Coordinates of C-alpha atoms in Angstrom, one line a residue:
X810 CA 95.0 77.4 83.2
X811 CA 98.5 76.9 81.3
X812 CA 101.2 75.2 82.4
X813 CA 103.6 71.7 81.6
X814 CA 103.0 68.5 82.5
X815 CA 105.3 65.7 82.6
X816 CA 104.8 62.0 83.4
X817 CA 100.9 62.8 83.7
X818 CA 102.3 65.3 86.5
X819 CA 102.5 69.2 87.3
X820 CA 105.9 70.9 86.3
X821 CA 107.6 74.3 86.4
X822 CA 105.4 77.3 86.5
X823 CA 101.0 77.0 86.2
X824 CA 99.2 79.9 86.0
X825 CA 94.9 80.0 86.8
X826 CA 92.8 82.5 85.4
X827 CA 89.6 83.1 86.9
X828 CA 88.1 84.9 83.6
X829 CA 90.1 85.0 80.2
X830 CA 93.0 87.2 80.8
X831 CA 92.8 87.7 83.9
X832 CA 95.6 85.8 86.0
X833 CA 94.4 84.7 89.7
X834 CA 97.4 82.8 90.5
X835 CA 100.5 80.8 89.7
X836 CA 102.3 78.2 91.1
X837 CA 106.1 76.9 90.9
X838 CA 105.2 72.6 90.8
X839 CA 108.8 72.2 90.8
X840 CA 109.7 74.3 93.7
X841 CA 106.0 74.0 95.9
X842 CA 105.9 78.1 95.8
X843 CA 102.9 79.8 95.4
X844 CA 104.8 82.9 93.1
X845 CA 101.4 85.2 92.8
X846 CA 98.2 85.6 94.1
X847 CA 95.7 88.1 93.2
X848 CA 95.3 91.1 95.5
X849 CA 91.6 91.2 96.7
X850 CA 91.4 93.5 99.5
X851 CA 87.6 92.5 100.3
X852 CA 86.6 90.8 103.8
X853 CA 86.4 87.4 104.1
X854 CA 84.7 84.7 107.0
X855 CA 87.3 84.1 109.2
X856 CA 88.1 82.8 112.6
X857 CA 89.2 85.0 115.4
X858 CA 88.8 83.2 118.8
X859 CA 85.8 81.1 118.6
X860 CA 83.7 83.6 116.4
X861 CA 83.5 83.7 112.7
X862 CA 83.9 87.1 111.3
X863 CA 84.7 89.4 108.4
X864 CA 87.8 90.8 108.2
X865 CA 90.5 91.3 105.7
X866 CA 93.4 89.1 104.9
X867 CA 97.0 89.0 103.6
X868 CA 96.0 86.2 101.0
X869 CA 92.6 85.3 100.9
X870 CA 91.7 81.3 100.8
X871 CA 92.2 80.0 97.3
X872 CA 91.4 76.8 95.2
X873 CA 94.8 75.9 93.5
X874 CA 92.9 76.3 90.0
X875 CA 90.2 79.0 89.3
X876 CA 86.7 79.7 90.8
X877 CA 85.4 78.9 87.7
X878 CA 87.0 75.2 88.1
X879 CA 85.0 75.3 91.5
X880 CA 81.8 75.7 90.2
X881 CA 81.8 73.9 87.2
X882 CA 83.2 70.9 89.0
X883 CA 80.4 71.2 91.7
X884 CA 78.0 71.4 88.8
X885 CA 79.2 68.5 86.9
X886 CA 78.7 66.4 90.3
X887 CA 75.4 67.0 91.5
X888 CA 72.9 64.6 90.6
X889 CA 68.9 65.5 90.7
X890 CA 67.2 62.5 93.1
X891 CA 64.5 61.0 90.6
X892 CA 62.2 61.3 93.0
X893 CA 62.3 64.6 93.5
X894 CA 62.1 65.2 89.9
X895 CA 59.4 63.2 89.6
X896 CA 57.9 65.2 92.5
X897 CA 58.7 68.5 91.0
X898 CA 60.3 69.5 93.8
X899 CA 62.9 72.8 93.5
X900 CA 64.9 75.2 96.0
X901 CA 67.5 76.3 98.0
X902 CA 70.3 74.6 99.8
X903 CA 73.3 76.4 101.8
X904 CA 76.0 75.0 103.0
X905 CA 78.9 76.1 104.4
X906 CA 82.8 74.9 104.3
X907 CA 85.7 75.7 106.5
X908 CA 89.5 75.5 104.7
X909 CA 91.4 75.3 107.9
X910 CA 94.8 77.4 108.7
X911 CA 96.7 74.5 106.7
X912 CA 94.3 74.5 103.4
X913 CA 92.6 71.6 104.1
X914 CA 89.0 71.5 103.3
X915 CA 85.8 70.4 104.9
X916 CA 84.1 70.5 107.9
X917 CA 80.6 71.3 106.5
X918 CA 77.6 72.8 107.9
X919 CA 74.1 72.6 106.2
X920 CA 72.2 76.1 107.1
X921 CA 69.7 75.5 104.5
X922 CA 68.3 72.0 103.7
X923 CA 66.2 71.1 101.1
X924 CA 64.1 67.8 100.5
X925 CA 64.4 65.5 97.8
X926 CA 67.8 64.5 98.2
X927 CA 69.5 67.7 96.8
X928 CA 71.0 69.0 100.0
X929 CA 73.3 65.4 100.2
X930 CA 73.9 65.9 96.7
X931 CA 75.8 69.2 96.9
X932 CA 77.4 67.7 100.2
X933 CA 78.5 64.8 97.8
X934 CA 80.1 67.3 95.2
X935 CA 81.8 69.2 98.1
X936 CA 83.0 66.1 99.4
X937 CA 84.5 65.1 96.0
X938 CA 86.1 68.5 95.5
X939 CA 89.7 68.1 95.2
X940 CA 91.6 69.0 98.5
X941 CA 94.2 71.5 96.9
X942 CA 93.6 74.8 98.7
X943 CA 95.1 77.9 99.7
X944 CA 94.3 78.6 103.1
X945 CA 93.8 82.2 104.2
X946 CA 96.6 84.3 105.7
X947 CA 96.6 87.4 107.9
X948 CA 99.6 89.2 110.1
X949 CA 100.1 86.1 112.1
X950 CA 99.9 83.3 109.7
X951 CA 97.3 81.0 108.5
X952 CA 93.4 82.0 109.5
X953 CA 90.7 79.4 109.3
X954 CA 88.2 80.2 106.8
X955 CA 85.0 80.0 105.2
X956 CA 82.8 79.4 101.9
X957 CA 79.4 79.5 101.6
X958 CA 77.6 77.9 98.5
X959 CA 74.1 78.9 97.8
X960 CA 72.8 76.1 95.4
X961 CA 69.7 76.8 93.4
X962 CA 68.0 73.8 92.1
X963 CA 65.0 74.1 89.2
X964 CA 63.4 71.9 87.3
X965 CA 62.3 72.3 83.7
X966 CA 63.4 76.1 84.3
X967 CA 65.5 78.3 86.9
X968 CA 64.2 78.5 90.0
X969 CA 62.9 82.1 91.2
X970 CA 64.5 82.8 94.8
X971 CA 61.1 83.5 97.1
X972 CA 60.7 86.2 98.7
X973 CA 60.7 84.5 102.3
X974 CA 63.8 83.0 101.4
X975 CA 65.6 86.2 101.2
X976 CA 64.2 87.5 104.2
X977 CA 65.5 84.6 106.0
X978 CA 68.7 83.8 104.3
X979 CA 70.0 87.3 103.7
X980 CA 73.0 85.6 102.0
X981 CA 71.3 84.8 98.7
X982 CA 71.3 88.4 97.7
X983 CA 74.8 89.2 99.2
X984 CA 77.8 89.8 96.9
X985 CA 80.8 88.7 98.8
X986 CA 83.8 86.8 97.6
X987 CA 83.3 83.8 100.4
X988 CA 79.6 82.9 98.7
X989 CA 79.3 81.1 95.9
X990 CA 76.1 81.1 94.1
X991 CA 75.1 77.9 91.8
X992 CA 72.2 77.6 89.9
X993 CA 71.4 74.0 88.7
X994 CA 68.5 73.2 86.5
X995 CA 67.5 69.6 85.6
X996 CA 66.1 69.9 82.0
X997 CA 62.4 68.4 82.9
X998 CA 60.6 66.6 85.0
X999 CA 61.4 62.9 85.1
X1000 CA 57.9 60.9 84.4
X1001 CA 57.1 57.7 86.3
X1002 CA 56.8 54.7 83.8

């Protein structure tokens, strides 16, 4: 990210790259304009009636940073339960956010839980997330939407996705912009004293 701050605040013009070079967005702080976004034409998870589906959008739901921001600040906040360290215990958890038609983000759903703590851990780091997001747009204005993070815990070592686990969560192999893969590995096993 580059931009000016003054008085420990956000001024003027702030452009967010999601890989070096490559500018993702940028934001007028003095004004409260959003002045680009990247074009993405894939589909995201929206809201049409009372059924989520994929469809494309004007502006796609954004963090007001990069994705790279996203994950590393998820990262940086999840903790591994001693216990389940101790236990040895490693997996999958899923969960799912909504950023509503005015940006605001929340509302999460756990479709894969895993023991030992780590699914309320991620729910912590999503929790924490700042709330500064774009929400999606289509023709008719602001579309709820939603994210999907796929968090991979190991310990000692990255965790190999089972096979079963694809099978049943199809969205651990998927490539789409709304999932976010994570892959967290606690650097051994903690040992009981």
């Amino acid at each position: 990210m580059w931009g000016k701050m003054e008085n420990g605040e956000k001024v003027g013009i702030w452009q967010y790259y999601d890989e070096p070079g490559e500018l993702s967005l940028m934001i007028n702080y003095t004004t409260g304009k959003l002045r680009y976004i990247k074009r993405d034409t894939s589909k995201y998870l929206v809201k049409e009636g009372d059924a989520w589906i994929e469809a494309n959008v004007n502006t796609p739901p954004h963090f007001i940073g990069s994705e790279r921001e996203v994950i590393e600040y998820i990262s940086e906040n999840i903790g591994f339960p001693v216990e389940a360290r101790m236990r040895g215990l490693e997996g999958i958890t899923i969960i799912s956010a909504t950023i509503d038609d005015t940006g605001n983000f929340g509302d999460f759903e756990v479709i894969k839980k895993l023991e030992g703590g780590y699914t309320d851990e991620v729910l912590n780091a999503l929790s924490a997330l700042p709330n500064t997001w774009i929400q999606a747009t289509n023709s008719s204005g602001g579309v709820p939407s939603k994210l999907i993070f796929a968090v991979i815990f190991g310990v000692g070592k990255e965790y190999k996705i089972k096979k079963r686990d694809k099978k049943k969560y199809s969205i651990l192999e998927q490539d789409k912009p709304y999932i976010i893969h994570l892959a967290v590995t606690a650097l051994g096993k903690v040992r009981p004293h």
